[in-house]
Short mmCIF file of C-alpha atoms in Angstrom, two decimals:
data_model
loop_
_atom_site.label_atom_id
_atom_site.label_comp_id
_atom_site.label_asym_id
_atom_site.label_seq_id
_atom_site.Cartn_x
_atom_site.Cartn_y
_atom_site.Cartn_z
CA UNK A 1 47.72 -7.45 19.22
CA UNK A 2 46.73 -9.16 15.95
CA UNK A 3 46.72 -12.87 15.62
CA UNK A 4 50.06 -13.11 13.84
CA UNK A 5 51.72 -11.16 16.64
CA UNK A 6 50.10 -13.51 19.16
CA UNK A 7 51.53 -16.46 17.29
CA UNK A 8 54.98 -14.80 17.22
CA UNK A 9 54.69 -14.17 20.99
CA UNK A 10 53.81 -17.80 21.69
CA UNK A 11 56.77 -18.86 19.65
CA UNK A 12 59.28 -16.57 21.20
CA UNK A 13 58.11 -17.47 24.70
CA UNK A 14 59.58 -20.98 24.23
CA UNK A 15 56.67 -22.45 26.13
CA UNK A 16 55.74 -26.02 25.27
CA UNK A 17 52.11 -26.86 25.94
CA UNK A 18 51.72 -30.33 27.31
CA UNK A 19 49.26 -32.49 25.43
CA UNK A 20 48.10 -36.00 26.26
CA UNK A 21 46.87 -37.94 23.19
CA UNK A 22 44.79 -40.93 23.90
CA UNK A 23 43.91 -42.91 20.79
CA UNK A 24 44.18 -45.67 18.28
CA UNK A 25 47.77 -46.08 17.40
CA UNK A 26 48.64 -47.80 14.11
CA UNK A 27 51.40 -48.25 11.59
CA UNK A 28 51.03 -47.07 7.94
CA UNK A 29 53.19 -49.42 5.78
CA UNK A 30 53.93 -48.45 2.23
CA UNK A 31 55.22 -50.83 -0.47
CA UNK A 32 56.27 -48.60 -3.40
CA UNK A 33 57.43 -49.75 -6.76
CA UNK A 34 56.86 -49.89 -10.49
CA UNK A 35 54.33 -51.92 -12.51
CA UNK A 36 54.92 -52.54 -16.19
CA UNK A 37 53.33 -55.96 -16.79
CA UNK A 38 50.33 -58.13 -15.63
CA UNK A 39 50.74 -61.34 -13.74
CA UNK A 40 50.16 -64.52 -15.77
CA UNK A 41 48.46 -66.01 -12.66
CA UNK A 42 45.56 -63.42 -12.55
CA UNK A 43 44.71 -60.02 -14.19
CA UNK A 44 46.62 -58.05 -11.66
CA UNK A 45 49.84 -55.88 -12.09
CA UNK A 46 53.20 -57.22 -10.87
CA UNK A 47 54.84 -54.57 -8.59
CA UNK A 48 58.58 -54.60 -8.56
CA UNK A 49 59.34 -53.19 -5.06
CA UNK A 50 61.71 -50.28 -4.95
CA UNK A 51 61.24 -49.20 -1.30
CA UNK A 52 59.23 -49.73 1.82
CA UNK A 53 58.30 -47.13 4.53
CA UNK A 54 56.77 -47.34 7.91
CA UNK A 55 55.06 -44.28 9.58
CA UNK A 56 52.72 -43.75 12.43
CA UNK A 57 49.00 -43.69 11.44
CA UNK A 58 45.81 -42.99 13.33
CA UNK A 59 46.32 -41.19 16.56
CA UNK A 60 50.08 -41.38 15.84
CA UNK A 61 49.53 -38.79 13.04
CA UNK A 62 48.01 -36.48 15.60
CA UNK A 63 51.04 -36.99 17.80
CA UNK A 64 53.46 -36.20 14.94
CA UNK A 65 51.57 -33.00 14.01
CA UNK A 66 51.83 -31.81 17.73
CA UNK A 67 55.53 -32.68 17.95
CA UNK A 68 56.11 -30.71 14.72
CA UNK A 69 54.36 -27.68 16.29
CA UNK A 70 56.60 -27.96 19.29
CA UNK A 71 54.30 -29.31 21.91
CA UNK A 72 55.43 -31.70 24.75
CA UNK A 73 53.54 -34.80 24.00
CA UNK A 74 52.63 -38.02 25.91
CA UNK A 75 50.58 -40.64 24.30
CA UNK A 76 48.30 -43.47 25.65
CA UNK A 77 46.65 -46.39 23.86
CA UNK A 78 46.50 -50.11 23.32
CA UNK A 79 48.67 -51.91 20.86
CA UNK A 80 49.64 -55.60 20.27
CA UNK A 81 52.81 -57.37 21.63
CA UNK A 82 54.40 -57.83 18.15
CA UNK A 83 56.98 -56.49 15.68
CA UNK A 84 54.62 -53.55 14.72
CA UNK A 85 54.38 -52.57 18.39
CA UNK A 86 58.21 -52.26 18.43
CA UNK A 87 58.07 -50.02 15.42
CA UNK A 88 55.47 -47.85 17.17
CA UNK A 89 57.65 -47.37 20.24
CA UNK A 90 60.75 -46.79 18.18
CA UNK A 91 59.08 -44.00 16.16
CA UNK A 92 57.65 -42.37 19.19
CA UNK A 93 60.99 -42.55 21.07
CA UNK A 94 62.71 -40.85 18.04
CA UNK A 95 60.03 -38.09 18.27
CA UNK A 96 60.84 -37.61 22.03
CA UNK A 97 57.20 -38.66 23.04
CA UNK A 98 56.34 -40.04 26.48
CA UNK A 99 55.00 -43.61 25.98
CA UNK A 100 54.60 -45.00 29.48
CA UNK A 101 50.84 -45.27 29.24
CA UNK A 102 50.75 -47.42 26.13
CA UNK A 103 49.49 -50.84 27.05
CA UNK A 104 50.51 -53.95 25.14
CA UNK A 105 47.62 -56.43 24.67
CA UNK A 106 48.85 -59.84 23.30
CA UNK A 107 45.31 -60.82 22.41
CA UNK A 108 45.21 -58.41 19.53
CA UNK A 109 47.60 -57.29 16.81
CA UNK A 110 48.88 -53.70 16.42
CA UNK A 111 46.86 -52.32 13.58
CA UNK A 112 48.91 -52.13 10.40
CA UNK A 113 47.61 -50.77 7.05
CA UNK A 114 49.71 -51.75 4.22
CA UNK A 115 49.25 -49.82 0.99
CA UNK A 116 50.84 -51.12 -2.32
CA UNK A 117 51.64 -48.32 -4.78
CA UNK A 118 52.76 -48.41 -8.37
CA UNK A 119 54.15 -44.91 -8.91
CA UNK A 120 51.46 -42.66 -7.44
CA UNK A 121 48.63 -45.21 -7.93
CA UNK A 122 47.44 -47.15 -4.91
CA UNK A 123 46.67 -50.78 -6.16
CA UNK A 124 45.44 -52.30 -2.98
CA UNK A 125 45.41 -51.73 0.86
CA UNK A 126 45.74 -54.73 3.24
CA UNK A 127 44.64 -54.13 6.91
CA UNK A 128 45.83 -56.23 9.96
CA UNK A 129 43.59 -55.44 12.84
CA UNK A 130 41.20 -56.52 15.44
CA UNK A 131 38.41 -53.92 16.29
CA UNK A 132 36.87 -55.72 19.17
CA UNK A 133 36.41 -53.67 22.35
CA UNK A 134 39.40 -53.90 24.59
CA UNK A 135 38.85 -56.15 27.59
CA UNK A 136 37.85 -54.79 31.00
CA UNK A 137 41.21 -55.77 32.50
CA UNK A 138 43.03 -53.75 29.75
CA UNK A 139 40.65 -50.86 30.22
CA UNK A 140 41.31 -50.80 33.99
CA UNK A 141 45.11 -51.08 33.45
CA UNK A 142 44.99 -48.04 31.05
CA UNK A 143 42.85 -45.94 33.28
CA UNK A 144 45.16 -46.80 36.20
CA UNK A 145 48.16 -45.42 34.34
CA UNK A 146 46.36 -42.31 32.94
CA UNK A 147 45.71 -40.29 36.17
CA UNK A 148 49.06 -38.78 36.54
CA UNK A 149 49.42 -38.01 32.83
CA UNK A 150 46.21 -36.25 32.71
CA UNK A 151 47.24 -34.21 35.77
CA UNK A 152 50.50 -33.19 33.96
CA UNK A 153 48.77 -32.27 30.73
CA UNK A 154 47.38 -28.79 29.70
CA UNK A 155 44.80 -30.53 27.39
CA UNK A 156 43.73 -34.00 26.48
CA UNK A 157 42.94 -35.22 22.95
CA UNK A 158 40.80 -38.33 22.31
CA UNK A 159 41.64 -39.60 18.69
CA UNK A 160 39.08 -42.18 17.96
CA UNK A 161 39.55 -44.36 14.93
CA UNK A 162 36.91 -46.92 15.88
CA UNK A 163 39.43 -49.65 16.51
CA UNK A 164 38.10 -50.87 19.83
CA UNK A 165 39.77 -48.59 22.40
CA UNK A 166 37.00 -46.10 23.04
CA UNK A 167 34.18 -48.07 24.52
CA UNK A 168 31.49 -45.96 26.19
CA UNK A 169 32.93 -47.01 29.54
CA UNK A 170 36.54 -46.13 28.87
CA UNK A 171 35.66 -42.85 27.16
CA UNK A 172 33.47 -41.68 29.99
CA UNK A 173 36.04 -42.61 32.57
CA UNK A 174 38.74 -40.56 30.78
CA UNK A 175 36.54 -37.48 30.30
CA UNK A 176 35.31 -37.66 33.94
CA UNK A 177 38.90 -37.92 35.19
CA UNK A 178 40.05 -34.99 33.06
CA UNK A 179 37.02 -32.93 34.10
CA UNK A 180 37.79 -33.63 37.85
CA UNK A 181 41.35 -32.36 37.15
CA UNK A 182 40.16 -29.26 35.35
CA UNK A 183 41.49 -30.44 31.92
CA UNK A 184 39.71 -29.67 28.67
CA UNK A 185 39.09 -32.59 26.42
CA UNK A 186 39.07 -32.35 22.55
CA UNK A 187 37.64 -35.29 20.52
CA UNK A 188 38.02 -36.43 17.01
CA UNK A 189 34.98 -38.76 16.85
CA UNK A 190 34.14 -41.90 14.97
CA UNK A 191 31.04 -44.09 14.86
CA UNK A 192 27.39 -43.29 15.64
CA UNK A 193 27.34 -43.18 19.48
CA UNK A 194 28.38 -39.62 20.39
CA UNK A 195 26.74 -39.93 23.88
CA UNK A 196 29.94 -41.60 25.00
CA UNK A 197 31.63 -38.21 24.50
CA UNK A 198 29.47 -36.38 27.01
CA UNK A 199 31.26 -33.75 28.83
CA UNK A 200 33.85 -32.98 26.10
CA UNK A 201 34.98 -29.33 25.52
CA UNK A 202 35.24 -29.69 21.65
CA UNK A 203 34.04 -32.40 19.32
CA UNK A 204 35.55 -32.27 15.80
CA UNK A 205 33.69 -34.36 13.17
CA UNK A 206 33.85 -33.94 9.47
CA UNK A 207 30.69 -33.28 7.54
CA UNK A 208 30.04 -36.92 6.75
CA UNK A 209 30.63 -38.03 10.21
CA UNK A 210 28.27 -35.38 11.67
CA UNK A 211 25.55 -36.27 9.25
CA UNK A 212 25.75 -39.99 10.18
CA UNK A 213 25.83 -39.36 13.87
CA UNK A 214 22.92 -36.91 13.75
CA UNK A 215 21.08 -39.24 11.45
CA UNK A 216 20.43 -36.58 8.81
CA UNK A 217 20.46 -37.31 5.15
CA UNK A 218 22.99 -34.66 4.08
CA UNK A 219 24.59 -31.37 5.25
CA UNK A 220 24.74 -28.98 2.39
CA UNK A 221 23.89 -25.57 4.12
CA UNK A 222 24.67 -23.72 7.36
CA UNK A 223 21.13 -24.43 8.51
CA UNK A 224 21.46 -28.12 7.99
CA UNK A 225 24.82 -27.95 9.82
CA UNK A 226 23.16 -26.19 12.72
CA UNK A 227 20.33 -28.70 12.92
CA UNK A 228 22.78 -31.63 12.91
CA UNK A 229 24.93 -29.97 15.50
CA UNK A 230 21.92 -29.43 17.74
CA UNK A 231 21.36 -33.17 17.99
CA UNK A 232 25.11 -33.64 19.02
CA UNK A 233 24.95 -30.81 21.57
CA UNK A 234 21.88 -32.51 23.01
CA UNK A 235 23.76 -35.79 23.38
CA UNK A 236 26.95 -34.50 24.68
CA UNK A 237 26.67 -31.11 26.25
CA UNK A 238 29.97 -30.18 24.64
CA UNK A 239 30.81 -26.41 24.54
CA UNK A 240 31.89 -26.42 20.84
CA UNK A 241 31.46 -28.57 17.62
CA UNK A 242 34.07 -27.85 15.03
CA UNK A 243 33.10 -29.33 11.60
CA UNK A 244 35.73 -29.69 8.91
CA UNK A 245 34.34 -29.29 5.48
CA UNK A 246 37.26 -30.54 3.36
CA UNK A 247 38.12 -27.96 0.61
CA UNK A 248 35.43 -25.57 1.99
CA UNK A 249 37.11 -24.89 5.27
CA UNK A 250 35.47 -25.33 8.60
CA UNK A 251 32.73 -24.07 10.83
CA UNK A 252 32.88 -23.47 14.66
CA UNK A 253 29.48 -23.98 16.36
CA UNK A 254 28.30 -23.40 19.91
CA UNK A 255 24.73 -23.79 20.97
CA UNK A 256 23.85 -20.30 20.17
CA UNK A 257 26.09 -19.11 17.27
CA UNK A 258 28.46 -20.16 14.54
CA UNK A 259 31.63 -18.88 12.75
CA UNK A 260 32.43 -20.03 9.24
CA UNK A 261 36.18 -20.21 8.30
CA UNK A 262 36.57 -20.51 4.50
CA UNK A 263 39.48 -22.73 3.35
CA UNK A 264 42.86 -21.02 2.97
CA UNK A 265 44.28 -23.45 0.45
CA UNK A 266 44.87 -22.23 -3.12
CA UNK A 267 45.73 -25.77 -4.27
CA UNK A 268 44.35 -29.02 -2.97
CA UNK A 269 46.45 -32.10 -3.79
CA UNK A 270 45.45 -34.53 -1.00
CA UNK A 271 43.27 -34.06 2.12
CA UNK A 272 44.61 -37.20 3.82
CA UNK A 273 45.45 -36.52 7.39
CA UNK A 274 44.21 -32.90 7.21
CA UNK A 275 41.68 -33.57 9.91
CA UNK A 276 44.45 -34.74 12.30
CA UNK A 277 46.50 -31.58 11.54
CA UNK A 278 43.42 -29.48 12.34
CA UNK A 279 42.81 -31.36 15.63
CA UNK A 280 46.49 -30.91 16.68
CA UNK A 281 46.93 -27.26 15.68
CA UNK A 282 43.60 -26.24 17.27
CA UNK A 283 44.52 -27.96 20.63
CA UNK A 284 48.04 -26.76 20.60
CA UNK A 285 46.96 -23.04 20.33
CA UNK A 286 44.07 -23.32 22.86
CA UNK A 287 46.58 -24.88 25.23
CA UNK A 288 48.83 -21.91 24.45
CA UNK A 289 46.14 -19.46 25.64
CA UNK A 290 44.35 -18.47 22.45
CA UNK A 291 40.54 -18.49 21.94
CA UNK A 292 38.84 -21.36 20.22
CA UNK A 293 38.10 -19.00 17.23
CA UNK A 294 41.75 -17.93 16.99
CA UNK A 295 43.00 -21.46 17.28
CA UNK A 296 40.65 -22.68 14.63
CA UNK A 297 41.79 -19.78 12.30
CA UNK A 298 45.39 -21.08 12.68
CA UNK A 299 44.22 -24.71 12.28
CA UNK A 300 42.71 -23.70 8.96
CA UNK A 301 46.04 -22.30 7.77
CA UNK A 302 47.73 -25.46 8.92
CA UNK A 303 45.26 -27.59 6.88
CA UNK A 304 45.93 -25.38 3.85
CA UNK A 305 49.56 -26.19 4.15
CA UNK A 306 49.34 -29.96 4.55
CA UNK A 307 46.65 -30.47 1.81
CA UNK A 308 49.20 -29.09 -0.75
CA UNK A 309 51.27 -32.23 -0.18
CA UNK A 310 50.47 -35.87 -1.08
CA UNK A 311 49.91 -38.21 1.87
CA UNK A 312 49.70 -37.34 5.53
CA UNK A 313 51.97 -34.31 6.31
CA UNK A 314 52.77 -32.01 9.19
CA UNK A 315 53.47 -28.33 9.56
CA UNK A 316 55.37 -25.99 11.82
CA UNK A 317 54.63 -22.65 13.34
CA UNK A 318 57.01 -20.87 10.96
CA UNK A 319 55.06 -22.26 8.06
CA UNK A 320 51.75 -21.18 9.59
CA UNK A 321 53.04 -17.61 10.10
CA UNK A 322 54.34 -17.59 6.49
CA UNK A 323 50.86 -18.85 5.23
CA UNK A 324 49.19 -16.08 7.19
CA UNK A 325 51.31 -13.64 5.33
CA UNK A 326 50.31 -14.95 1.99
CA UNK A 327 46.41 -14.98 2.58
#
């Protein structure tokens, strides 16, 4: 059976893989308008606001990608006790996502990224956030809730945006609990400390993240990619490292071999959020019974679809099947 037939079979089975996403949840706030004159107060444009939108960012983008593919999704994380937190819950409720393991922490705000756009030009971004590590009490509360959701999940995703959730302690407690329950963990990493991801099934950095974590100057060949990955395999013992290379596609590495998947996109408008799409699609299809290589091939198609759009986008299985027919 070829890969396209396997995807059709998954789709027609009606099965919904259950994925638990643990991650840094945030709100992307867009203020959109027009700018035709400069302020008399400072040399900056005056934006006449036409509309405002609120969407989920960070790990929320992974969640929305999974929902779009048809997964059953539960989400865990720490947010503030504020108006933005209500927006997070409202959006997730509308998506049909299980939110009982999201903890409210009144000592920190929900992360909100506000972007002001004049036409298609971003003029400024304003971030409201605290990136301090969550307190031991909040960590314990979250771990206490996670056990049964890990048990119910087919696979677990850790979506790390370096906002204070994934301390080495919490990260290891989650991975150990998932391993104990026989659940594979897929990680989108951030920062320089990859030892905290020890025991993960797949770690999915982009080229820049891998170079920084492995402390190599640059990655510009398959040899330098393998050298950098060797450092991370040594630190984490993970089974696979999947490195996204933006418009050049991705490479799947194990300790002994690699597979390069060239990009499927014919047009690249915006790579924003493509890494989240790759993470979600790859995990969805592994949870549906496909091999890592097959799942990454499909994730490559999904990425090709979303980078043809401006801003973070999601895709569906129908679109992936259609894209496979085109390539």
